[in-house]
Tab-separated table of C-alpha atoms and ligand atoms in Angstrom:
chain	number	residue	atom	x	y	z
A	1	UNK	CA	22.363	-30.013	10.375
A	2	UNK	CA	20.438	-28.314	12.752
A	3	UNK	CA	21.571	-26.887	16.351
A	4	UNK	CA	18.018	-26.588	17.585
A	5	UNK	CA	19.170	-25.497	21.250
A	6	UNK	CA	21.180	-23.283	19.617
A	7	UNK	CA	18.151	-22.022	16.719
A	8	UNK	CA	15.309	-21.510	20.034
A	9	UNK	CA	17.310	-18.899	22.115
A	10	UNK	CA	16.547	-16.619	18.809
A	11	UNK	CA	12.964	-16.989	19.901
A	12	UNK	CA	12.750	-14.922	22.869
A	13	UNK	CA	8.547	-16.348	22.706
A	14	UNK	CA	9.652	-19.829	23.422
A	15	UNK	CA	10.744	-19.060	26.429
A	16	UNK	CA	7.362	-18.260	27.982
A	17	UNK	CA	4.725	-20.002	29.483
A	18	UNK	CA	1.125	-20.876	28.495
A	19	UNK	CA	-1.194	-22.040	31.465
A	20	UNK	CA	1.643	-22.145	33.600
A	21	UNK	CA	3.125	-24.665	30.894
A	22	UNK	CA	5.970	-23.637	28.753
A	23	UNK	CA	4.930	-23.126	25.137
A	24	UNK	CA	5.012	-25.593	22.741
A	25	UNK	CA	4.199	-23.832	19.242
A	26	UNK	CA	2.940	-25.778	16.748
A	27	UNK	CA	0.751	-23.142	14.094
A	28	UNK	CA	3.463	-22.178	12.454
A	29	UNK	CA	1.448	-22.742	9.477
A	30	UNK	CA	-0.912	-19.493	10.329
A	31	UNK	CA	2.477	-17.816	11.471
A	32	UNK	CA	5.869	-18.498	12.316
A	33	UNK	CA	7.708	-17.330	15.609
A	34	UNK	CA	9.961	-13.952	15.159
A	35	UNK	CA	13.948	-14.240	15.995
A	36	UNK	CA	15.538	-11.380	18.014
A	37	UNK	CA	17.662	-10.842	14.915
A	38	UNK	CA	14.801	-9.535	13.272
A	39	UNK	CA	12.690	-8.197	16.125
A	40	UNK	CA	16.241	-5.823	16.230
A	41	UNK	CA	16.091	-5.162	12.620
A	42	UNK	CA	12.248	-3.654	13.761
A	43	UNK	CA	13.599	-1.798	16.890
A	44	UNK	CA	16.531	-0.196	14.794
A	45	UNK	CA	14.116	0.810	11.720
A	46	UNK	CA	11.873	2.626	14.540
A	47	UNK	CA	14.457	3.683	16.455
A	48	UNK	CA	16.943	5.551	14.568
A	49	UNK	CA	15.781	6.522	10.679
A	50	UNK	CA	12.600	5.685	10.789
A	51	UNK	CA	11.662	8.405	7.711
A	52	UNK	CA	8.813	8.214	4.730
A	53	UNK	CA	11.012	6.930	1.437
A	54	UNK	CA	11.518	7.702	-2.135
A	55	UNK	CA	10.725	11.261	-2.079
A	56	UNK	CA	13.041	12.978	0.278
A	57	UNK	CA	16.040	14.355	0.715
A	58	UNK	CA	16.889	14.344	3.790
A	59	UNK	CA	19.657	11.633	5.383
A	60	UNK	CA	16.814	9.532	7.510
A	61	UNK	CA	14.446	9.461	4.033
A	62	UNK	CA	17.918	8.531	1.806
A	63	UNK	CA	18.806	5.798	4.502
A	64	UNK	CA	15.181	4.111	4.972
A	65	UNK	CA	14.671	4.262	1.099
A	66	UNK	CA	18.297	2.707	0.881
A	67	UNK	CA	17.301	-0.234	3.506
A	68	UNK	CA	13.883	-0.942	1.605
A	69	UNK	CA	15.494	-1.149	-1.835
A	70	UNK	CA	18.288	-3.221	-0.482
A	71	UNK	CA	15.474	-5.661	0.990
A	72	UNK	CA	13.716	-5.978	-2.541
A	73	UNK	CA	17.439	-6.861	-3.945
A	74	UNK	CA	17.335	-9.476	-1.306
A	75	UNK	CA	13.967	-10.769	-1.611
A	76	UNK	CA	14.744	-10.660	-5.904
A	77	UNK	CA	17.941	-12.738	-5.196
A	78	UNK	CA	15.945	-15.248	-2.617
A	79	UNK	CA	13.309	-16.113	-5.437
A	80	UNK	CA	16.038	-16.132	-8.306
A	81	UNK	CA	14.153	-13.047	-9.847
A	82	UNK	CA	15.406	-11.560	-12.854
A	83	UNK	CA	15.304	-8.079	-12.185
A	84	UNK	CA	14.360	-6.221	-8.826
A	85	UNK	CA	11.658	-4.510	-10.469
A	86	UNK	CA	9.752	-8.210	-11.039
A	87	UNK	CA	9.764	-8.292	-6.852
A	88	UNK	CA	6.557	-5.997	-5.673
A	89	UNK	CA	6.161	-5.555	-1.837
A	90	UNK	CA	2.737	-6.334	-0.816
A	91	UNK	CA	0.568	-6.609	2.700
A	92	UNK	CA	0.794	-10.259	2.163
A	93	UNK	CA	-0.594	-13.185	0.087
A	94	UNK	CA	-3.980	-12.711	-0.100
A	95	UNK	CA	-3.262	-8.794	-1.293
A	96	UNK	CA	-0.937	-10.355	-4.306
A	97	UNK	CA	-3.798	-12.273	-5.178
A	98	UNK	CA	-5.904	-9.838	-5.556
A	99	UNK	CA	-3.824	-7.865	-7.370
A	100	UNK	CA	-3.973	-9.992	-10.269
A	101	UNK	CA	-7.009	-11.657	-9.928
A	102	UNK	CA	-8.249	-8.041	-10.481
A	103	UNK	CA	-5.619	-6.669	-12.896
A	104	UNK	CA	-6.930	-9.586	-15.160
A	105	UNK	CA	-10.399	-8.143	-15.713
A	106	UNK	CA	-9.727	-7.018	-18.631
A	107	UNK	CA	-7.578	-9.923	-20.185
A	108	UNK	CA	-10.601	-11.830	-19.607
A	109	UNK	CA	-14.184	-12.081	-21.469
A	110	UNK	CA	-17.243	-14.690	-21.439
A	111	UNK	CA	-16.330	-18.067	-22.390
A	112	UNK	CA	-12.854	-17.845	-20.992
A	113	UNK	CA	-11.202	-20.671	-18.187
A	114	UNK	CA	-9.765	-20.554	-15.119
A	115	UNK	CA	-8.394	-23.040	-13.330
A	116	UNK	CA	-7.858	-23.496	-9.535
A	117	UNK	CA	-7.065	-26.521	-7.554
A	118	UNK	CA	-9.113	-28.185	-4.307
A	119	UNK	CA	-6.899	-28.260	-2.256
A	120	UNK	CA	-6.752	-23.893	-2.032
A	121	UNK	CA	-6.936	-21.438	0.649
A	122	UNK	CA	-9.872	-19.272	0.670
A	123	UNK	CA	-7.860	-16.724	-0.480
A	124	UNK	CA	-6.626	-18.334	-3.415
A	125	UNK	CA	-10.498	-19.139	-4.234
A	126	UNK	CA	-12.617	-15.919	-3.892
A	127	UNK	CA	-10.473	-13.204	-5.657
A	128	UNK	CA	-11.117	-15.532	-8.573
A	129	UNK	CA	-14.949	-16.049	-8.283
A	130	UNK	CA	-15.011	-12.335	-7.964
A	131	UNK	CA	-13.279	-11.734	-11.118
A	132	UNK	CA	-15.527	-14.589	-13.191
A	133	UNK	CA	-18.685	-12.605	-11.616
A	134	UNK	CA	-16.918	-9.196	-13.339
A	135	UNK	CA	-15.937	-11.472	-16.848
A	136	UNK	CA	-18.123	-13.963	-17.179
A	137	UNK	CA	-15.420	-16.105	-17.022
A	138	UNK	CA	-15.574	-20.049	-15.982
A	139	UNK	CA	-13.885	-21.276	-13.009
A	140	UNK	CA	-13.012	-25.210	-13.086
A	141	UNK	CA	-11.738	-26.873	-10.344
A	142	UNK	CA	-8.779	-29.587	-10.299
A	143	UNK	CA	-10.014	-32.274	-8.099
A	144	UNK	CA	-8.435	-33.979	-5.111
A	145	UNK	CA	-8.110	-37.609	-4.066
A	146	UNK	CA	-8.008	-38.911	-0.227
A	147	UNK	CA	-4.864	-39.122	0.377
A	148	UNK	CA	-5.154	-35.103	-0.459
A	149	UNK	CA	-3.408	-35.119	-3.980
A	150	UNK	CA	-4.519	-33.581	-6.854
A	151	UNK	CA	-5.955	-35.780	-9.697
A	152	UNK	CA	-3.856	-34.325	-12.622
A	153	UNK	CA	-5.405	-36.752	-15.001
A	154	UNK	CA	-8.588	-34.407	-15.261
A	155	UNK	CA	-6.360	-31.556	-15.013
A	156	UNK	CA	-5.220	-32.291	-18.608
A	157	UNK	CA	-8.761	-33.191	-19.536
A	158	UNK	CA	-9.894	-29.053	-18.299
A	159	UNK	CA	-6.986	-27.690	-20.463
A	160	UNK	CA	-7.593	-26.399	-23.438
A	161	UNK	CA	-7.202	-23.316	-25.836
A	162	UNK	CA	-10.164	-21.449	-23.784
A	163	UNK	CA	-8.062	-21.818	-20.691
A	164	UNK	CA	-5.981	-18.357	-20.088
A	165	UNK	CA	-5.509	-18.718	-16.087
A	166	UNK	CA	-4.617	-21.980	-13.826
A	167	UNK	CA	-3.560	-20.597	-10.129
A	168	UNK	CA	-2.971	-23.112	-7.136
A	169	UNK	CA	-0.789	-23.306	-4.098
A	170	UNK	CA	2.248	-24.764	-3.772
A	171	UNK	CA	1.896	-26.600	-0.546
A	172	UNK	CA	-1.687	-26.671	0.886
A	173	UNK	CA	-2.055	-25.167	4.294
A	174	UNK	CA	-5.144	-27.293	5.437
A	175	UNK	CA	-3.125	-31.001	4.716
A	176	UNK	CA	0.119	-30.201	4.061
A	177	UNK	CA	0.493	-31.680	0.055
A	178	UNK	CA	3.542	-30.537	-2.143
A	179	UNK	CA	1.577	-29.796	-5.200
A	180	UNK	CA	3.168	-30.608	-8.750
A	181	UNK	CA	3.703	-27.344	-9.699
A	182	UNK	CA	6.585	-27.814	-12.660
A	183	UNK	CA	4.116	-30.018	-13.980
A	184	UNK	CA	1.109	-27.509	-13.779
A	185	UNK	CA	3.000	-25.124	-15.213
A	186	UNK	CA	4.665	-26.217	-17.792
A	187	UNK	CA	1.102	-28.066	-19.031
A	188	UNK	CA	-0.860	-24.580	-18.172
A	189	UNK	CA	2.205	-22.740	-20.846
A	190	UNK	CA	1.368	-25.425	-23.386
A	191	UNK	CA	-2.655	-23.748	-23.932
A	192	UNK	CA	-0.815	-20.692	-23.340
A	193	UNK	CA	-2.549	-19.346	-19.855
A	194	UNK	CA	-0.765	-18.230	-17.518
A	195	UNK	CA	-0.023	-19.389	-13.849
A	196	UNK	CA	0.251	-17.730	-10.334
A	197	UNK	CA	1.636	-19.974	-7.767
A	198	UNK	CA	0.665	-19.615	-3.815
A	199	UNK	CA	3.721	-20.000	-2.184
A	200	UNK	CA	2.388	-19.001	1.562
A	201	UNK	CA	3.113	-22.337	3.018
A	202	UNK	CA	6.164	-23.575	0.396
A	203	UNK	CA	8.185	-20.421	1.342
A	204	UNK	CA	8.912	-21.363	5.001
A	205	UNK	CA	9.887	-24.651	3.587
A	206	UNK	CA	11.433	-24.541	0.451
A	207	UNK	CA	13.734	-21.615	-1.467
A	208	UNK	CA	11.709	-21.707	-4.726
A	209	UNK	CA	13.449	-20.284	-8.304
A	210	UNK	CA	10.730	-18.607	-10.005
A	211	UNK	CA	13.000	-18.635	-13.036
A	212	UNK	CA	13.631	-21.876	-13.123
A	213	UNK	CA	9.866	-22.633	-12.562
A	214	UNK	CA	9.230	-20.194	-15.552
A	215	UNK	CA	6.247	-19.101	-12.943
A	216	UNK	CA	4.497	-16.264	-14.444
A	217	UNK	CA	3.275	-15.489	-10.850
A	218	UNK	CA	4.467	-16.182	-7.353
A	219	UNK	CA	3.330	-14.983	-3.989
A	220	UNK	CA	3.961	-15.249	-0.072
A	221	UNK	CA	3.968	-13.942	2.884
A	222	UNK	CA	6.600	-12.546	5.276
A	223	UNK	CA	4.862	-13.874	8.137
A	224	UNK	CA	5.163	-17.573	7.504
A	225	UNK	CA	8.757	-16.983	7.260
A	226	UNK	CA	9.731	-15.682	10.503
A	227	UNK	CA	9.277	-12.019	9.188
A	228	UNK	CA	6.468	-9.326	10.211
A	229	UNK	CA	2.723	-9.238	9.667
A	230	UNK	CA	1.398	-6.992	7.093
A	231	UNK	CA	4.097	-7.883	4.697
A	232	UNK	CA	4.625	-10.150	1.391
A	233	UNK	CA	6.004	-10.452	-1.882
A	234	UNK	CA	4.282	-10.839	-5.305
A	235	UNK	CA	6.699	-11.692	-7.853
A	236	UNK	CA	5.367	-11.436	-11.608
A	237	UNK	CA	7.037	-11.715	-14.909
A	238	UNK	CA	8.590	-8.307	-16.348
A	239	UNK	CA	5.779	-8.848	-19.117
A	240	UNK	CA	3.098	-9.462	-17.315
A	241	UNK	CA	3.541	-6.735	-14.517
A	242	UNK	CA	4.289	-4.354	-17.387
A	243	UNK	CA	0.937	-5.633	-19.155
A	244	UNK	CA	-1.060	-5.322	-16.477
A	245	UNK	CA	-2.943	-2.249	-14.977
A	246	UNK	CA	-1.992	-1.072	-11.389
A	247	UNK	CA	-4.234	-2.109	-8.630
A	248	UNK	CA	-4.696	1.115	-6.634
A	249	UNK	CA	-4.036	4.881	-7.169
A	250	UNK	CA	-2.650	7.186	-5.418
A	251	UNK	CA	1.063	8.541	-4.053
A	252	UNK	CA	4.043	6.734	-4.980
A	253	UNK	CA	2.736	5.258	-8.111
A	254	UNK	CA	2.485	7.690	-10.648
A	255	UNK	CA	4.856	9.458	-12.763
A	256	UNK	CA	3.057	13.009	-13.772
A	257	UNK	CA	-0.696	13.895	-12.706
A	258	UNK	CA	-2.901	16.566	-14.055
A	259	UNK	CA	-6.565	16.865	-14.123
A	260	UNK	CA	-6.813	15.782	-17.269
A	261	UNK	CA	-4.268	12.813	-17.670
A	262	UNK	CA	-2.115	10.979	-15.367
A	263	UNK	CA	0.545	8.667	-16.235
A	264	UNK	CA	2.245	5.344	-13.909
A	265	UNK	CA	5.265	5.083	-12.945
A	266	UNK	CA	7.452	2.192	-13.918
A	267	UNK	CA	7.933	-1.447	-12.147
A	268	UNK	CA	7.603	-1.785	-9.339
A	269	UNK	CA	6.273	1.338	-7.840
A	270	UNK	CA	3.186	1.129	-10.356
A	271	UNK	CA	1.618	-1.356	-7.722
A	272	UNK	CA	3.000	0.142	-4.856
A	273	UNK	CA	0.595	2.737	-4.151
A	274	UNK	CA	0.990	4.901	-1.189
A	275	UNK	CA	3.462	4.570	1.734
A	276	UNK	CA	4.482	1.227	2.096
A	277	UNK	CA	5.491	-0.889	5.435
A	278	UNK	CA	8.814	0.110	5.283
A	279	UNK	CA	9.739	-1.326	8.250
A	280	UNK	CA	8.221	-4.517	7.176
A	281	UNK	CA	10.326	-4.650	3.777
A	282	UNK	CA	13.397	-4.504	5.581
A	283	UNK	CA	12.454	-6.879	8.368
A	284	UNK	CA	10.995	-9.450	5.793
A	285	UNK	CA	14.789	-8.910	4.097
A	286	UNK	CA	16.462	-9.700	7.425
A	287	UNK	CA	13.819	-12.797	8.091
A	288	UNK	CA	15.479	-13.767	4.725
A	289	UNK	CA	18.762	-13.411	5.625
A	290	UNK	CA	18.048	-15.112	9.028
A	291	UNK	CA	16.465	-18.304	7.302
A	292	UNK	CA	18.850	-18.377	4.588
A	293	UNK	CA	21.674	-18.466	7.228
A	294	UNK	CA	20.591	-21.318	8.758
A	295	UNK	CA	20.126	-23.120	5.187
A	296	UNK	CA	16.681	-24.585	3.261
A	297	UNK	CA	18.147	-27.850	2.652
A	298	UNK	CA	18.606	-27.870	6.556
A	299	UNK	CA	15.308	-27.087	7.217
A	300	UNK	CA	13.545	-29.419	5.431
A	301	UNK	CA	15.358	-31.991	6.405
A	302	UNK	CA	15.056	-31.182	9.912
A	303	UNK	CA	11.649	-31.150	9.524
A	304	UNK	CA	10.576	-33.949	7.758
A	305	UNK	CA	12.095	-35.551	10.476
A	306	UNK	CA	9.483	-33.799	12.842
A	307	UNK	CA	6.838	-34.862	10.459
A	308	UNK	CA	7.785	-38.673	10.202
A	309	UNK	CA	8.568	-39.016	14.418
A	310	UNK	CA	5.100	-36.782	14.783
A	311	UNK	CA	3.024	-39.353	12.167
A	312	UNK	CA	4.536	-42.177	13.965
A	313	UNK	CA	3.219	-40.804	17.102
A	314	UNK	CA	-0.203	-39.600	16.803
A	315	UNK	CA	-1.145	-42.603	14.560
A	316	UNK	CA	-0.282	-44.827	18.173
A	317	UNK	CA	-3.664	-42.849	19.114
A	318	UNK	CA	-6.544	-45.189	18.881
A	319	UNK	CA	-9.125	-43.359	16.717
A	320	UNK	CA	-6.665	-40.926	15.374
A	321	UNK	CA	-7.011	-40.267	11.708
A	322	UNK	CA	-4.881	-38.248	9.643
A	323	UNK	CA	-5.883	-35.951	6.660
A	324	UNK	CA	-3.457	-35.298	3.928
A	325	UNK	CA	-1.452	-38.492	3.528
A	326	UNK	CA	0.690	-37.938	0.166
A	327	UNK	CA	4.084	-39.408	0.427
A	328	UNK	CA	4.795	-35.512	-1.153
A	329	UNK	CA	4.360	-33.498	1.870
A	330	UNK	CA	5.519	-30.812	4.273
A	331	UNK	CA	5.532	-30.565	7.982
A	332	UNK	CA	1.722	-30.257	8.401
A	333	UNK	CA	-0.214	-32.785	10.605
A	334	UNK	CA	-4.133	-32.362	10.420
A	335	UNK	CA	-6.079	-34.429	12.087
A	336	UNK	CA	-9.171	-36.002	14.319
A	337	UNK	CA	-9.910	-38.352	16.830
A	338	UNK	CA	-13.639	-40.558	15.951
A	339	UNK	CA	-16.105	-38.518	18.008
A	340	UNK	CA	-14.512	-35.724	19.151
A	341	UNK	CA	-14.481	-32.196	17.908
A	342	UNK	CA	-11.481	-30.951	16.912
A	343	UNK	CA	-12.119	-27.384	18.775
A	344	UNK	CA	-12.442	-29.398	22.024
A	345	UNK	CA	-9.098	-31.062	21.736
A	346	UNK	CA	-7.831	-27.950	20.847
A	347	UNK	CA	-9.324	-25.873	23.720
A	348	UNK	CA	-7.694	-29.191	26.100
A	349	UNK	CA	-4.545	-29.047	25.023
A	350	UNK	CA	-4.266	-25.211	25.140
A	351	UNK	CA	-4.994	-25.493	28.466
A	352	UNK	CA	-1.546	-27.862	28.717
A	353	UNK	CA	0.222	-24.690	26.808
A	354	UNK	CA	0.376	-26.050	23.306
A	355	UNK	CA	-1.066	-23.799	20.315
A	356	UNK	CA	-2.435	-26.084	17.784
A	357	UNK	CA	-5.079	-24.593	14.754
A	358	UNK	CA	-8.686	-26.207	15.052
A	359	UNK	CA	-11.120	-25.706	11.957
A	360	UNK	CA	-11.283	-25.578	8.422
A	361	UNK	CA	-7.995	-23.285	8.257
A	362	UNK	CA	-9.711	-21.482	5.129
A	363	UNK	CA	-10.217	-24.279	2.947
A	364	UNK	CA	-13.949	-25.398	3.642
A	365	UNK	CA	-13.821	-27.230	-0.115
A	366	UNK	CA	-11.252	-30.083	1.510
A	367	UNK	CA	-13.552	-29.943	4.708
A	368	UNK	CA	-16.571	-30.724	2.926
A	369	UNK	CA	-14.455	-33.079	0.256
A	370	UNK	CA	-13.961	-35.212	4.032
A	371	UNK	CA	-17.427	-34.629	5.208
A	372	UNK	CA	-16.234	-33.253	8.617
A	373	UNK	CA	-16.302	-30.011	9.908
A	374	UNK	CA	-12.470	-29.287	10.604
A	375	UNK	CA	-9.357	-30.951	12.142
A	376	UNK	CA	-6.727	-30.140	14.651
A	377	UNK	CA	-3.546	-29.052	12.452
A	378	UNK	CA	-0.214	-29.025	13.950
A	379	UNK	CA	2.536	-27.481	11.908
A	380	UNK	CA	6.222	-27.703	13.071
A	381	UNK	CA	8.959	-25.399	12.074
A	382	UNK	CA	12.280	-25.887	12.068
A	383	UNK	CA	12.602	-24.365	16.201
A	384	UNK	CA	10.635	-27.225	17.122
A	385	UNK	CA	11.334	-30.397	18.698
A	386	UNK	CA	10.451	-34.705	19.339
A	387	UNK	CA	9.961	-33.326	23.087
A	388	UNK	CA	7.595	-30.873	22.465
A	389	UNK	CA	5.742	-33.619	19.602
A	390	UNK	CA	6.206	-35.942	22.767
A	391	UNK	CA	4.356	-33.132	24.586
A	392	UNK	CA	1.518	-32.887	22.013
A	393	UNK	CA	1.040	-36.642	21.737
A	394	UNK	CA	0.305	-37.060	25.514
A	395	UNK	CA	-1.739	-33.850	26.158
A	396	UNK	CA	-4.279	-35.175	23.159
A	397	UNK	CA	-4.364	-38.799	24.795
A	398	UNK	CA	-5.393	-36.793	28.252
A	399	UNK	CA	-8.138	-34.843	25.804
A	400	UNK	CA	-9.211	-38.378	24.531
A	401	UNK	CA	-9.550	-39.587	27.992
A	402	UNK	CA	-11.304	-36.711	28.803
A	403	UNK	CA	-13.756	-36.122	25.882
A	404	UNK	CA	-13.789	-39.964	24.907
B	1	LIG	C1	-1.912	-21.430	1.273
B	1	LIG	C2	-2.251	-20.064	1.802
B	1	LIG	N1	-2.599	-19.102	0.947
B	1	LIG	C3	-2.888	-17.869	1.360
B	1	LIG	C4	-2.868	-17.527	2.689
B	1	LIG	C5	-3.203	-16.134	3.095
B	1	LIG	O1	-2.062	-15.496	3.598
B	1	LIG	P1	-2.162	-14.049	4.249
B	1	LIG	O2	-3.268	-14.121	5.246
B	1	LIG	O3	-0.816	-13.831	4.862
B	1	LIG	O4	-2.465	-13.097	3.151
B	1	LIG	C6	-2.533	-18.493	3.618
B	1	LIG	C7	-2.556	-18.195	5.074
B	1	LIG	O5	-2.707	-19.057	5.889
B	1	LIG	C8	-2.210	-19.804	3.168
B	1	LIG	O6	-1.875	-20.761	4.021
């Protein structure tokens, strides 16, 4: 159960007002809130051994590099890792994408498959094109229906032998769909490609166990999950990450350079060129801990309760329609009102101090799939409350009266 009195005074931002309003936050989706447990986790890092790591000897170096190893362990044990050397700090999501998508340029050749869903974040979409431009490889597209599921029927008709890549999110970001990914998986396996899994929305959400999903790819970002900016987690297969070539050169990553030859160092600091965000690994491992402490199970039960009273409510509005309507789905509400522009409502109910997302939140394929040109998305996290949905229900009827 949650003690959501108890869970906001860890969110010194909830406490302040926006137009003279207090705050009601709900784009958690684009990123969560920060607790003082983990803003203090920052303030310590910075203010007492705040040192480069790895490569000295000194007591602040030994500590820092101590702290940041001790996050992967956490992060490893979080995601049900194998080995902490599968768990490879990143700036985020859309830089573990990218890592792959171009470590796979040479796996690739014309004629091959990939496969991505509609339902994807930009950034799940482009690093891909870009590598089919470099390989001549195909991208095919698993297609969506309206209430914004996937339509795995023709994803088994695009499998076959040429197919050597299938990558889609776990929970969509623009309409809020839990995506079937056991099932996407374990089909992608059976042509033998492999898959990498978006987890930027699930991991707020849901603790996933990339073991038991026998994921050959998984990625996120600390920032959804009440950690820093700047700061994420690609976890890959032993295998794979030992297959594939690192992404950049430079410090940290090698193991002996000369003019003539230089050679990598092992998992994980082969893709962990240069001087990390330290202070960001250990701040994502205390957002861990933090989340973990109050439970997953807890959470998403807490919220789907948000999402059901928040349905309920909006869909009172006359004119309201909402987008993304699976009966699988997290706490994402997008949505319009017949004749009104989502940025308007937006820009109206800012003005009453709630923070809702307006546009195509990075997924113009589902905005054109719709025909419209975005919605208003409000996502709820588990520091949120029915007063605040109360809140958001009656500031959009005053932008419907207004812009109606
Ligand atoms: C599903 C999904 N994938 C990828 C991203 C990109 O994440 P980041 O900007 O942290 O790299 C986001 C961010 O909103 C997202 O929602």
């Amino acid at each position: 159960m949650i003690d959501v009195d108890k869970i906001r005074l860890d969110f010194p931002i909830l406490n302040r007002e926006v137009n003279g309003k207090p705050l009601v936050y709900f784009d958690n989706a684009a990123t969560s809130q920060t607790p003082q447990q983990v803003i203090d986790v920052i303030v310590d890092y910075y203010s007492n051994y705040n040192a480069n790591i790895h490569r000295g000897v000194h007591t602040l170096s030994q500590e820092a590099t101590d702290a940041y190893e001790a996050a992967r362990k956490k992060i490893q044990e979080h995601f049900n890792a194998a080995k902490p050397y599968e768990i490879i700090f990143t700036s985020g999501t859309t830089h573990g994408i990218n890592l792959i998508a171009t470590g796979f340029t040479s796996f690739l050749k014309k004629g091959d498959e990939v496969i991505v869903s509609a339902l994807e974040h930009h950034s799940n979409i482009v690093p891909w094109q870009m590598l089919c431009e470099r390989t001549g490889a195909v991208l095919k597209v698993i297609p969506m229906n309206e209430d914004g599921e996937l339509v795995m029927s023709v994803y088994d008709e695009l499998l076959s032998d040429k197919t050597k890549l299938v990558f889609t999110n776990h929970i969509s970001n623009a309409l809020g769909t839990i995506n079937p990914i056991e099932t996407i998986i374990e089909k992608a396996h059976a042509v033998g490609a492999a898959v990498l899994i978006d987890g930027a929305q699930a991991c707020p959400h849901v603790k996933p166990d990339v073991q038991a999903l026998d994921v050959d790819f998984y990625v996120a970002s600390a920032h959804k999950m009440c950690g820093p900016t700047g700061m994420g987690v690609l976890y890959g297969k032993e295998e794979w990450l030992e297959k594939l070539p690192p992404y950049q050169g430079g410090g940290e990553m090698i193991d002996e350079v000369t003019f003539e030859k230089t050679t990598y160092a092992g998992l994980p600091h082969k893709f962990e060129a240069g001087t990390p965000n330290i202070c960001g690994g250990i701040a994502f491992g205390a957002a861990i801990d933090y989340m973990n402490n109050i439970g997953f199970d807890a959470i998403a039960a807490y919220e789907n309760e948000l999402l059901s009273y928040a349905t309920e409510k909006l869909l009172e509005i006359d004119g309201l329609k909402i987008y993304g309507t699976s009966t699988e789905k997290t706490s994402v509400i997008s949505f319009n009102i017949e004749g009104i522009h989502p940025y308007d409502i937006g820009t109206i109910v800012d003005k009453l101090g709630i923070a809702v997302r307006t546009g195509h939140h990075c997924a113009q394929p589902i905005m054109d799939y719709f025909k419209i040109p975005g919605t208003v998305r409000a996502s709820f996290s588990f520091y949120n409350t029915k007063a605040e949905i109360d809140a958001l229900v009656d500031a959009v009827k005053k932008a419907k009266m207004m812009l109606g």
